[in-house]
Coordinates of C-alpha atoms and ligand atoms in Angstrom, one line a residue:
X1 CA -63.0 -67.1 -174.8
X2 CA -61.0 -67.5 -171.4
X3 CA -59.3 -70.9 -170.4
X4 CA -61.5 -70.8 -167.2
X5 CA -65.2 -70.6 -169.2
X6 CA -63.9 -73.0 -171.9
X7 CA -62.9 -75.5 -169.2
X8 CA -66.3 -74.8 -167.2
X9 CA -67.4 -74.9 -170.6
X10 CA -66.3 -78.7 -171.4
X11 CA -67.5 -79.7 -167.7
X12 CA -70.7 -78.9 -168.5
X13 CA -70.7 -80.3 -171.7
X14 CA -69.6 -83.6 -170.3
X15 CA -72.2 -83.5 -167.8
X16 CA -74.9 -82.6 -170.1
X17 CA -73.5 -85.4 -172.4
X18 CA -73.5 -87.9 -169.4
X19 CA -76.9 -86.8 -168.7
X20 CA -78.7 -86.6 -172.1
X21 CA -77.1 -90.4 -172.3
X22 CA -78.3 -91.1 -169.0
X23 CA -82.0 -89.1 -169.8
X24 CA -82.7 -91.9 -173.1
X25 CA -81.7 -94.6 -171.3
X26 CA -84.5 -94.1 -168.8
X27 CA -86.5 -93.5 -171.7
X28 CA -86.4 -96.4 -173.7
X29 CA -85.7 -98.9 -170.2
X30 CA -89.5 -96.9 -169.5
X31 CA -90.8 -97.7 -173.1
X32 CA -89.6 -101.0 -173.1
X33 CA -91.3 -101.8 -168.9
X34 CA -94.6 -100.1 -170.7
X35 CA -94.5 -102.6 -174.0
X36 CA -93.7 -105.5 -171.8
X37 CA -96.5 -105.0 -169.4
X38 CA -98.9 -103.9 -172.3
X39 CA -97.2 -107.6 -173.5
X40 CA -98.6 -109.2 -170.0
X41 CA -101.4 -107.0 -169.5
X42 CA -103.5 -106.7 -172.7
X43 CA -102.8 -110.5 -174.1
X44 CA -101.3 -112.8 -171.7
X45 CA -104.2 -111.8 -169.4
X46 CA -106.3 -112.8 -172.5
X47 CA -104.3 -115.6 -173.1
X48 CA -105.0 -117.1 -169.7
X49 CA -108.8 -116.1 -169.4
X50 CA -109.3 -117.9 -172.8
X51 CA -107.8 -120.6 -171.1
X52 CA -109.6 -121.1 -168.2
X53 CA -112.9 -120.2 -169.9
X54 CA -111.8 -123.8 -172.4
X55 CA -111.0 -125.6 -169.0
X56 CA -114.7 -124.9 -167.8
X57 CA -116.7 -125.9 -170.6
X58 CA -114.3 -129.3 -171.0
X59 CA -116.3 -129.8 -167.2
X60 CA -119.2 -128.5 -167.9
X61 CA -120.9 -131.9 -166.9
X62 CA -118.7 -132.8 -164.0
X63 CA -118.0 -129.3 -162.3
X64 CA -121.4 -127.9 -161.2
X65 CA -119.7 -124.4 -160.9
X66 CA -118.2 -124.7 -164.5
X67 CA -121.2 -122.2 -166.3
X68 CA -120.1 -119.7 -163.4
X69 CA -116.6 -120.1 -163.7
X70 CA -116.9 -119.5 -167.8
X71 CA -119.6 -116.8 -167.0
X72 CA -116.5 -114.8 -164.8
X73 CA -113.5 -116.4 -167.2
X74 CA -115.4 -114.1 -170.4
X75 CA -116.8 -111.3 -168.2
X76 CA -112.6 -110.8 -167.1
X77 CA -112.0 -110.9 -170.8
X78 CA -115.1 -107.8 -171.8
X79 CA -113.0 -106.1 -169.7
X80 CA -109.5 -106.4 -170.9
X81 CA -110.5 -105.8 -174.6
X82 CA -107.1 -104.2 -176.6
X83 CA -106.6 -105.6 -180.0
X84 CA -108.8 -104.1 -182.9
X85 CA -111.1 -107.4 -184.0
X86 CA -111.6 -108.5 -180.2
X87 CA -114.5 -107.1 -179.5
X88 CA -116.8 -108.5 -182.0
X89 CA -114.9 -112.3 -181.8
X90 CA -115.3 -111.4 -177.9
X91 CA -119.3 -110.5 -178.6
X92 CA -120.1 -113.8 -180.9
X93 CA -118.0 -115.6 -177.9
X94 CA -120.3 -114.4 -175.9
X95 CA -123.2 -115.3 -177.6
X96 CA -122.2 -118.7 -178.3
X97 CA -121.9 -118.8 -174.5
X98 CA -125.3 -117.7 -173.5
X99 CA -126.9 -120.3 -175.7
X100 CA -124.4 -122.9 -174.0
X101 CA -125.6 -121.9 -170.7
X102 CA -128.9 -122.0 -171.9
X103 CA -129.0 -124.7 -173.3
X104 CA -126.4 -127.2 -172.2
X105 CA -123.5 -128.9 -173.3
X106 CA -124.0 -129.6 -177.0
X107 CA -120.8 -131.0 -179.3
X108 CA -121.6 -128.4 -181.5
X109 CA -122.0 -125.4 -179.1
X110 CA -118.8 -126.7 -177.6
X111 CA -116.9 -126.6 -181.1
X112 CA -118.0 -123.5 -182.1
X113 CA -116.9 -122.0 -178.4
X114 CA -113.8 -123.4 -178.8
X115 CA -113.1 -122.3 -182.3
X116 CA -114.4 -118.5 -181.6
X117 CA -111.8 -118.8 -178.0
X118 CA -109.0 -119.9 -180.5
X119 CA -109.9 -116.9 -182.7
X120 CA -109.4 -114.7 -179.7
X121 CA -106.3 -116.2 -178.8
X122 CA -104.6 -116.6 -182.1
X123 CA -105.3 -112.8 -182.6
X124 CA -103.7 -112.1 -179.1
X125 CA -100.8 -114.3 -180.0
X126 CA -100.1 -112.2 -182.9
X127 CA -100.4 -109.0 -181.2
X128 CA -97.9 -110.8 -178.7
X129 CA -95.3 -111.4 -181.6
X130 CA -96.5 -107.7 -183.1
X131 CA -95.4 -106.3 -179.4
X132 CA -92.9 -108.4 -178.9
X133 CA -90.8 -107.3 -182.6
X134 CA -91.8 -103.8 -181.4
X135 CA -90.1 -104.1 -178.0
X136 CA -87.1 -105.5 -179.7
X137 CA -86.9 -102.6 -181.8
X138 CA -87.0 -100.7 -179.3
X139 CA -84.1 -101.9 -177.4
X140 CA -82.6 -101.5 -180.8
X141 CA -83.1 -97.9 -181.6
X142 CA -82.2 -97.7 -177.7
X143 CA -78.8 -99.1 -178.5
X144 CA -78.4 -97.3 -181.3
X145 CA -78.7 -94.0 -180.1
X146 CA -76.9 -95.2 -176.6
X147 CA -73.7 -96.1 -178.5
X148 CA -73.9 -92.5 -180.7
X149 CA -74.2 -90.4 -178.3
X150 CA -71.6 -92.8 -176.4
X151 CA -69.1 -92.6 -179.3
X152 CA -69.8 -88.5 -179.5
X153 CA -68.8 -87.9 -176.1
X154 CA -65.9 -90.4 -176.8
X155 CA -64.9 -88.8 -179.9
X156 CA -65.0 -85.6 -177.5
X157 CA -63.1 -86.9 -175.0
X158 CA -60.9 -88.5 -177.0
X159 CA -59.6 -85.0 -179.0
X160 CA -59.5 -83.5 -175.8
X161 CA -57.0 -85.4 -174.5
X162 CA -54.9 -85.3 -177.8
X163 CA -55.5 -81.5 -177.8
X164 CA -56.0 -79.9 -174.5
X165 CA -52.5 -80.8 -172.6
X166 CA -50.9 -79.0 -175.9
X167 CA -53.2 -76.1 -175.8
X168 CA -52.5 -75.4 -171.9
X169 CA -48.3 -76.3 -171.8
X170 CA -47.7 -75.6 -175.3
X171 CA -48.4 -71.4 -174.4
X172 CA -46.1 -72.0 -171.2
X173 CA -43.7 -73.9 -173.3
X174 CA -43.0 -70.7 -175.2
X175 CA -42.9 -68.2 -172.3
X176 CA -40.5 -70.0 -170.6
X177 CA -38.3 -69.9 -173.7
X178 CA -39.1 -66.4 -174.1
X179 CA -37.9 -65.5 -170.6
X180 CA -34.9 -67.5 -171.4
X181 CA -34.1 -65.0 -174.2
X182 CA -34.8 -62.2 -172.4
X183 CA -32.4 -63.6 -169.3
X184 CA -29.9 -63.7 -171.8
X185 CA -30.2 -59.9 -172.5
X186 CA -32.8 -60.8 -175.7
X187 CA -34.9 -58.1 -175.2
X188 CA -36.1 -58.0 -178.9
X189 CA -37.9 -60.9 -177.5
X190 CA -41.8 -61.1 -178.1
X191 CA -44.4 -64.1 -177.8
X192 CA -47.4 -64.5 -180.2
X193 CA -50.4 -66.0 -179.2
X194 CA -53.3 -65.8 -181.5
X195 CA -56.1 -66.6 -179.0
X196 CA -58.1 -64.5 -176.5
X197 CA -57.5 -65.7 -174.1
X198 CA -55.9 -65.7 -170.6
X199 CA -52.5 -66.6 -172.5
X200 CA -53.2 -63.9 -175.1
X201 CA -53.0 -61.3 -171.6
X202 CA -49.8 -62.8 -170.5
X203 CA -48.3 -62.6 -173.9
X204 CA -49.5 -58.5 -174.4
X205 CA -48.0 -58.6 -170.2
X206 CA -44.7 -59.8 -171.6
X207 CA -44.5 -57.9 -174.9
X208 CA -44.8 -54.8 -172.3
X209 CA -42.1 -56.1 -170.1
X210 CA -39.9 -56.8 -172.7
X211 CA -40.2 -53.7 -174.9
X212 CA -39.7 -51.4 -171.2
X213 CA -36.5 -53.4 -171.0
X214 CA -35.4 -53.2 -174.4
X215 CA -36.1 -49.4 -173.7
X216 CA -34.7 -49.6 -170.6
X217 CA -31.6 -51.2 -172.2
X218 CA -31.2 -48.3 -174.8
X219 CA -31.8 -45.7 -172.7
X220 CA -28.6 -47.1 -170.6
X221 CA -26.6 -47.7 -173.5
X222 CA -27.5 -43.9 -174.2
X223 CA -26.5 -43.0 -170.7
X224 CA -23.1 -45.1 -171.2
X225 CA -22.1 -44.1 -174.5
X226 CA -22.7 -40.3 -172.8
X227 CA -21.0 -41.3 -169.9
X228 CA -17.9 -42.7 -172.5
X229 CA -17.7 -40.2 -174.6
X230 CA -17.2 -37.2 -171.5
X231 CA -14.8 -39.7 -170.1
X232 CA -13.2 -39.7 -173.1
X233 CA -12.9 -36.3 -174.0
X234 CA -12.0 -35.4 -169.5
X235 CA -8.2 -38.0 -170.8
X236 CA -7.9 -36.3 -174.0
X237 CA -8.3 -32.9 -172.0
X238 CA -5.6 -34.2 -170.0
X239 CA -2.4 -32.8 -170.0
X240 CA -0.5 -35.5 -168.4
X241 CA -0.2 -38.9 -171.3
X242 CA -2.9 -41.7 -170.1
X243 CA -2.7 -45.3 -171.7
X244 CA -5.5 -47.8 -170.6
X245 CA -4.9 -51.6 -171.3
X246 CA -7.9 -54.3 -170.6
X247 CA -7.4 -57.4 -168.9
X248 CA -5.6 -59.4 -171.8
X249 CA -3.3 -56.5 -172.0
X250 CA -5.1 -54.7 -175.3
X251 CA -4.8 -51.1 -175.7
X252 CA -8.4 -49.8 -174.9
X253 CA -8.0 -45.9 -174.6
X254 CA -5.2 -43.3 -174.6
X255 CA -5.2 -40.0 -175.3
X256 CA -3.7 -37.4 -177.9
X257 CA -0.5 -36.3 -175.6
X258 CA -0.1 -40.1 -175.5
X259 CA 0.0 -40.5 -178.7
X260 CA 2.5 -37.4 -179.5
X261 CA 4.7 -38.8 -177.0
X262 CA 4.9 -42.6 -178.5
X263 CA 4.7 -40.8 -182.5
X264 CA 1.7 -42.5 -183.0
X265 CA -1.6 -42.2 -184.2
X266 CA -4.7 -43.3 -182.8
X267 CA -5.7 -46.6 -185.3
X268 CA -2.1 -48.1 -184.9
X269 CA -3.0 -48.1 -181.3
X270 CA -6.6 -49.1 -180.1
X271 CA -7.4 -52.2 -179.7
X272 CA -4.2 -53.6 -180.2
X273 CA -2.4 -56.1 -178.4
X274 CA 0.2 -53.7 -176.4
X275 CA 3.4 -55.8 -176.7
X276 CA 2.9 -56.0 -180.6
X277 CA 2.8 -52.4 -180.3
X278 CA 5.6 -52.3 -178.1
X279 CA 7.7 -54.4 -180.4
X280 CA 8.1 -51.0 -182.6
X281 CA 8.1 -48.4 -180.2
X282 CA 10.6 -47.8 -177.2
X283 CA 8.5 -45.6 -175.1
X284 CA 5.7 -48.3 -175.2
X285 CA 8.1 -50.8 -174.4
X286 CA 8.9 -49.3 -170.8
X287 CA 5.5 -47.8 -170.2
X288 CA 4.1 -51.7 -170.0
X289 CA 7.5 -53.7 -168.7
X290 CA 6.4 -53.2 -164.9
X291 CA 4.1 -55.6 -164.6
X292 CA 3.5 -55.0 -161.2
X293 CA 1.0 -52.0 -160.2
X294 CA 2.6 -49.6 -158.1
X295 CA 4.8 -46.4 -158.5
X296 CA 8.1 -47.0 -161.1
X297 CA 10.6 -45.4 -159.2
X298 CA 12.7 -44.4 -162.8
X299 CA 12.0 -41.6 -164.6
X300 CA 11.5 -42.0 -167.9
X301 CA 13.3 -40.0 -170.3
X302 CA 11.8 -38.6 -173.6
X303 CA 13.2 -36.4 -176.1
X304 CA 10.9 -33.8 -177.3
X305 CA 11.0 -31.4 -180.1
X306 CA 15.0 -31.3 -178.9
X307 CA 14.6 -31.2 -175.1
X308 CA 14.9 -33.7 -172.3
X309 CA 11.3 -34.8 -170.9
X310 CA 10.8 -36.7 -167.9
X311 CA 8.2 -38.8 -167.0
X312 CA 7.0 -40.2 -164.2
X313 CA 5.0 -43.3 -164.4
X314 CA 2.2 -44.7 -162.0
X315 CA 0.3 -47.6 -163.3
X316 CA -3.4 -48.3 -161.4
X317 CA -4.6 -51.9 -161.8
X318 CA -9.0 -51.5 -161.9
X319 CA -10.6 -54.2 -160.3
X320 CA -14.2 -54.7 -160.1
X321 CA -16.3 -57.6 -158.3
X322 CA -18.9 -58.8 -161.3
X323 CA -22.2 -59.2 -159.4
X324 CA -22.8 -62.1 -157.8
X325 CA -19.1 -63.0 -157.4
X326 CA -17.0 -62.7 -154.0
X327 CA -14.1 -62.5 -155.5
X328 CA -13.0 -58.9 -157.3
X329 CA -11.4 -59.7 -160.5
X330 CA -8.7 -57.7 -162.7
X331 CA -10.3 -56.1 -165.9
X332 CA -7.0 -54.3 -167.0
X333 CA -4.7 -51.3 -166.1
X334 CA -4.2 -47.5 -166.0
X335 CA -0.9 -46.2 -167.2
X336 CA -0.5 -42.8 -166.4
X337 CA 2.9 -40.2 -167.1
X338 CA 3.5 -37.1 -165.3
X339 CA 5.6 -34.7 -166.9
X340 CA 7.8 -33.9 -163.8
X341 CA 10.8 -31.6 -166.1
X342 CA 10.6 -29.1 -164.5
X343 CA 11.1 -30.8 -161.4
X344 CA 13.9 -32.1 -162.6
X345 CA 15.1 -29.2 -163.7
X346 CA 14.6 -27.5 -160.4
X347 CA 16.0 -30.5 -158.8
X348 CA 19.5 -30.5 -160.9
X349 CA 19.5 -26.6 -160.5
X350 CA 19.6 -27.8 -156.6
X351 CA 22.0 -30.3 -157.0
X352 CA 24.4 -28.0 -158.9
X353 CA 23.9 -25.4 -156.8
X354 CA 24.9 -27.8 -153.8
X355 CA 27.7 -29.7 -155.9
X356 CA 29.4 -25.9 -156.1
X357 CA 28.7 -24.3 -152.7
X358 CA 30.5 -27.8 -151.6
X359 CA 33.1 -27.7 -153.7
X360 CA 34.0 -23.9 -153.0
X361 CA 32.9 -25.0 -149.1
X362 CA 35.8 -27.6 -149.4
X363 CA 39.1 -25.6 -149.5
X364 CA 37.9 -23.2 -146.6
X365 CA 37.4 -26.0 -144.4
X366 CA 40.5 -27.8 -145.1
X367 CA 42.7 -24.7 -144.6
X368 CA 39.8 -24.6 -141.2
X369 CA 40.8 -28.1 -140.8
X370 CA 45.3 -27.0 -141.2
X371 CA 44.5 -24.2 -138.8
X372 CA 43.3 -26.3 -136.0
X373 CA 46.0 -28.7 -136.3
X374 CA 48.2 -25.5 -136.2
X375 CA 46.9 -24.2 -132.3
X376 CA 47.5 -27.9 -131.4
X377 CA 51.0 -28.0 -132.8
X378 CA 52.9 -27.3 -129.5
X379 CA 55.8 -25.6 -131.0
X380 CA 53.2 -22.3 -131.8
X381 CA 53.3 -22.4 -128.5
X382 CA 51.7 -23.7 -125.1
X383 CA 47.8 -23.4 -125.2
X384 CA 45.5 -23.0 -121.8
X385 CA 43.1 -25.4 -120.8
X386 CA 40.3 -23.3 -122.2
X387 CA 42.0 -22.9 -125.4
X388 CA 42.8 -26.5 -126.0
X389 CA 39.0 -27.0 -125.5
X390 CA 37.9 -24.8 -127.8
X391 CA 40.7 -25.9 -130.0
X392 CA 39.5 -29.3 -130.0
X393 CA 35.8 -28.3 -130.4
X394 CA 36.7 -26.5 -134.2
X395 CA 39.0 -29.3 -134.9
X396 CA 35.4 -31.6 -134.2
X397 CA 33.5 -29.2 -135.7
X398 CA 35.4 -28.9 -139.0
X399 CA 35.9 -32.4 -139.2
X400 CA 31.7 -32.4 -139.5
X401 CA 31.4 -30.1 -141.3
X402 CA 34.2 -31.9 -143.8
X403 CA 32.2 -35.0 -144.1
X404 CA 28.7 -33.1 -144.8
X405 CA 30.5 -31.4 -147.8
X406 CA 32.2 -34.8 -148.6
X407 CA 28.1 -36.2 -148.4
X408 CA 26.7 -33.4 -150.3
X409 CA 29.4 -33.7 -153.1
X410 CA 29.1 -37.9 -153.5
X411 CA 25.1 -37.1 -153.3
X412 CA 25.6 -34.7 -155.9
X413 CA 27.7 -36.9 -158.1
X414 CA 25.0 -39.7 -157.6
X415 CA 22.0 -37.3 -158.9
X416 CA 23.8 -35.8 -161.8
X417 CA 24.4 -39.3 -163.1
X418 CA 27.7 -38.4 -162.9
X419 CA 28.9 -41.3 -160.7
X420 CA 31.8 -43.5 -161.7
X421 CA 32.5 -47.5 -160.8
X422 CA 35.5 -48.2 -160.6
X423 CA 34.8 -52.2 -160.9
X424 CA 37.6 -54.7 -159.8
X425 CA 37.6 -57.9 -157.7
X426 CA 37.6 -58.0 -154.5
X427 CA 37.4 -60.4 -151.6
X428 CA 34.1 -59.8 -149.7
X429 CA 36.8 -60.1 -146.2
X430 CA 38.8 -57.3 -147.6
X431 CA 36.1 -54.7 -147.9
X432 CA 34.9 -55.2 -144.4
X433 CA 38.3 -55.2 -143.0
X434 CA 38.8 -52.2 -144.5
X435 CA 35.3 -51.0 -143.1
X436 CA 36.2 -52.2 -139.5
X437 CA 39.2 -50.4 -139.5
X438 CA 37.7 -47.4 -140.4
X439 CA 35.2 -47.3 -137.4
X440 CA 37.0 -49.2 -134.8
X441 CA 38.2 -46.1 -133.1
X442 CA 34.5 -45.6 -132.1
X443 CA 34.1 -48.9 -131.9
X444 CA 36.6 -49.2 -129.1
X445 CA 35.4 -45.9 -127.5
X446 CA 32.3 -47.4 -126.9
X447 CA 33.5 -51.2 -126.4
X448 CA 31.8 -52.2 -129.0
X449 CA 32.3 -55.6 -130.0
X450 CA 32.5 -57.4 -133.6
X451 CA 31.3 -60.7 -134.5
X452 CA 31.8 -62.3 -138.4
X453 CA 30.5 -64.9 -139.7
X454 CA 31.4 -66.6 -143.0
X455 CA 30.6 -69.2 -145.6
X456 CA 32.7 -72.3 -146.3
X457 CA 34.1 -70.6 -148.8
X458 CA 35.3 -66.4 -148.7
X459 CA 33.2 -65.2 -151.9
X460 CA 34.8 -62.6 -154.4
X461 CA 33.0 -59.6 -155.5
X462 CA 33.1 -57.4 -158.5
X463 CA 32.7 -53.8 -157.3
X464 CA 34.0 -50.2 -156.7
X465 CA 35.8 -50.9 -153.6
X466 CA 35.6 -47.5 -152.4
X467 CA 32.0 -47.2 -152.8
X468 CA 30.9 -50.7 -151.2
X469 CA 33.9 -50.0 -148.8
X470 CA 32.0 -46.0 -147.6
X471 CA 28.7 -47.8 -147.9
X472 CA 29.5 -50.6 -145.6
X473 CA 31.7 -47.9 -143.0
X474 CA 28.3 -46.2 -142.9
X475 CA 26.0 -49.2 -142.2
X476 CA 28.4 -50.2 -139.6
X477 CA 29.2 -46.5 -138.0
X478 CA 25.3 -46.3 -137.7
X479 CA 25.2 -49.8 -135.9
X480 CA 28.0 -48.1 -133.5
X481 CA 26.1 -45.1 -132.9
X482 CA 22.5 -46.5 -132.4
X483 CA 24.2 -49.7 -130.3
X484 CA 24.4 -49.5 -126.5
X485 CA 27.7 -49.1 -125.0
X486 CA 29.6 -52.6 -124.8
X487 CA 26.9 -54.2 -127.2
X488 CA 27.9 -56.4 -130.2
X489 CA 27.9 -56.2 -133.9
X490 CA 27.2 -58.9 -136.2
X491 CA 28.9 -59.1 -139.9
X492 CA 27.6 -61.9 -141.9
X493 CA 28.7 -63.3 -145.4
X494 CA 26.1 -65.5 -147.6
X495 CA 26.0 -66.7 -150.1
X496 CA 22.5 -67.1 -151.9
X497 CA 21.0 -68.0 -155.5
X498 CA 25.0 -66.8 -156.7
X499 CA 24.0 -63.4 -155.1
X500 CA 26.5 -62.2 -151.9
X501 CA 24.5 -61.1 -149.1
X502 CA 26.6 -58.8 -146.6
X503 CA 24.6 -58.0 -143.3
X504 CA 25.4 -55.7 -140.6
X505 CA 23.0 -56.5 -137.2
X506 CA 23.2 -54.8 -134.0
X507 CA 21.0 -55.1 -130.9
X508 CA 20.5 -51.2 -130.1
X509 CA 17.1 -49.0 -130.7
X510 CA 15.6 -50.5 -133.7
X511 CA 13.6 -48.2 -136.3
X512 CA 9.6 -48.3 -135.8
X513 CA 8.0 -49.7 -138.6
X514 CA 6.0 -46.2 -139.8
X515 CA 9.8 -45.1 -140.7
X516 CA 11.2 -47.9 -142.5
X517 CA 10.2 -47.4 -145.5
X518 CA 11.5 -43.3 -145.5
X519 CA 15.2 -43.8 -143.7
X520 CA 17.2 -44.3 -147.6
X521 CA 15.2 -40.9 -148.0
X522 CA 17.7 -37.7 -148.8
X523 CA 17.8 -35.7 -145.4
X524 CA 15.3 -37.6 -143.6
X525 CA 15.8 -38.4 -139.8
X526 CA 14.3 -40.1 -137.6
X527 CA 12.7 -38.2 -135.5
X528 CA 14.6 -37.7 -132.0
X529 CA 17.6 -39.5 -133.5
X530 CA 21.3 -38.4 -132.6
X531 CA 22.0 -35.2 -134.7
X532 CA 23.3 -36.8 -139.0
X533 CA 23.0 -35.7 -141.9
X534 CA 20.0 -37.9 -143.3
X535 CA 22.3 -39.0 -146.1
X536 CA 24.4 -41.6 -145.2
X537 CA 21.7 -44.5 -146.1
X538 CA 20.7 -42.5 -149.3
X539 CA 23.7 -41.9 -150.5
X540 CA 24.7 -45.7 -149.8
X541 CA 21.8 -47.6 -151.5
X542 CA 22.6 -45.6 -154.6
X543 CA 26.0 -47.0 -154.9
X544 CA 24.9 -50.1 -154.0
X545 CA 22.3 -49.9 -156.8
X546 CA 24.6 -48.0 -159.1
X547 CA 26.6 -51.9 -158.6
X548 CA 23.0 -53.8 -159.9
X549 CA 22.8 -54.3 -155.6
X550 CA 20.4 -53.6 -153.5
X551 CA 20.6 -52.5 -149.6
X552 CA 17.2 -53.6 -147.5
X553 CA 16.3 -53.0 -143.5
X554 CA 14.9 -55.1 -141.1
X555 CA 14.1 -53.5 -138.0
X556 CA 12.2 -54.5 -134.4
X557 CA 12.3 -51.3 -132.1
X558 CA 13.9 -52.3 -129.2
X559 CA 15.7 -55.2 -130.3
X560 CA 17.9 -53.6 -133.7
X561 CA 18.6 -53.6 -136.4
X562 CA 19.6 -55.7 -139.7
X563 CA 21.0 -53.6 -142.7
X564 CA 21.8 -55.8 -145.6
X565 CA 23.9 -55.1 -148.9
X566 CA 23.0 -57.6 -151.3
X567 CA 25.4 -57.7 -154.8
X568 CA 25.5 -60.3 -157.9
X569 CA 27.9 -62.9 -157.9
X570 CA 31.3 -62.6 -160.4
X571 CA 30.1 -63.5 -163.8
Ligands
ADP601 P1 22.4 -40.1 -140.4 O1 23.4 -39.7 -141.1 O2 21.5 -38.6 -139.8 O3 22.4 -41.3 -139.4 P2 21.6 -42.2 -142.0 O4 20.8 -41.9 -143.7 O5 22.6 -42.9 -141.9 O6 21.4 -40.5 -141.3 O7 20.6 -42.9 -141.9 C1 19.0 -42.4 -141.4 C2 18.1 -42.3 -140.0 O8 17.5 -43.9 -140.0 C3 19.3 -41.7 -138.8 O9 18.1 -40.5 -138.7 C4 18.4 -43.0 -138.2 O10 17.4 -42.4 -137.2 C5 18.3 -44.6 -138.7 N1 19.4 -45.5 -138.5 C6 20.4 -45.4 -139.4 N2 20.9 -47.0 -139.0 C7 20.0 -47.4 -137.9 C8 20.5 -48.3 -136.9 N3 21.4 -49.1 -137.1 N4 19.5 -48.3 -136.0 C9 18.8 -46.9 -135.4 N5 18.5 -46.1 -136.3 C10 19.2 -46.1 -137.6

């Protein structure tokens, strides 16, 4: 039965019980009233008539209307015969009364009359007694019935008070618990109500929902597994080695190429903490070294089948924004390796080619320069104005050619890894003095002033004097080139955290922000800049970095640039 019907029937039952109680009460009240009225009418009135008759008989002689009074009382008694035997007694009394009325008051007759009246009175008194006892019984019965019905209603109500809240609340509690279980993704949760009401329907609907969710979850899982397999296949088919780490740096996936490169098997790698595996694997150590996601500049060299292979490394951070959270969260990183050996080989071939050509060009260029010098010698005869100009251009261009060839040679030296450092302790002032010496002619020509700033104690550096001076000279040459005529160049030496910083500041054209990241690239020249080779800064950077230093730039278009060489202190 439905809860709605149950509640309705319960209320109806209670209502009927109360109505029943009322009917029983009314019935007994009515019975008692009837019985009391009967006592009054049937017996009490007889007693009154008999009393009046007796009183009239006492005053027969003194009151003229006594006889009449007796007749009236007797007539009323005749009309109120109610008890068994009362009729006979009344008839006898009537006879006695007739005689008395006819003959007059005689003592014997009066005695008879009184005894007959007493008999009638006695009969009615006994009847009153009997009826009173019956009324008592009826009242008692009424009380009994009412108590019984009230007790029954009380028991039912008490049982309802005890059970009904639980009857309603228990399934709700169970439902709440089950909903919470579903919220925790426990889709196995089911409700079992052994009843046939609205809660049973609710349980059925809930179970259907849970089943559908379970089905959905499993189909989703199947989909996810399918996608996982597909991605794993793609990763495995990739020609480039790939390693995936989770946010705790455990290795979650890798492909055959990466395993081949690391010379490890999947069982030794998957699910393991990467730094633990890296303890026994040099390559993995190099791969997980750079924590900052981004491209690693240095190539990784791996010898495979007796041949050197070069890989570039890219670390891609994976971030997701969990549902309901505002901030993205890192869930790991993917390390991608790219085999750049063919490019490296091509690059090497190019470098060797440039080195050979530069080397081959050095001698003829030197010869050209000597020839130009000889032509300028007055001992070989005077030159016309036009010839002097031509020889001047020849000398200038051969000098530019010589500079280019020297820079190309330096570059090839850097690129082939043949850069040899000749470290020796040197005062920073000496480096600057040498660089200034190399550039003072150009400075004077353009009226450039130089301001220097030194720390209290001049730092000594352990560097390759030639290469560092070369880099510094290059910075000063650029500063002169890009400064306005009559401008100022500031050279500052600072010591910070055990490192020596040498900065060259000019107040020239400056460099646009979009070109800044590229100015250290080989052959890069800012569009519109005066002719150059685009190699000076690239070589300078290589020279400084080879000595564990850095070369950085800060620049504002129209305001000038600051190039800073940072070199480690003496150890
Ligand atoms: P180049 O020999 O062509 O000057 P560099 O490698 O020395 O080559 O410089 C690369 C580029 O950086 C130049 O084309 C130039 O535009 C820019 N550059 C270098 N130094 C400065 C400077 N002090 N002020 C403005 N631009 C500069």
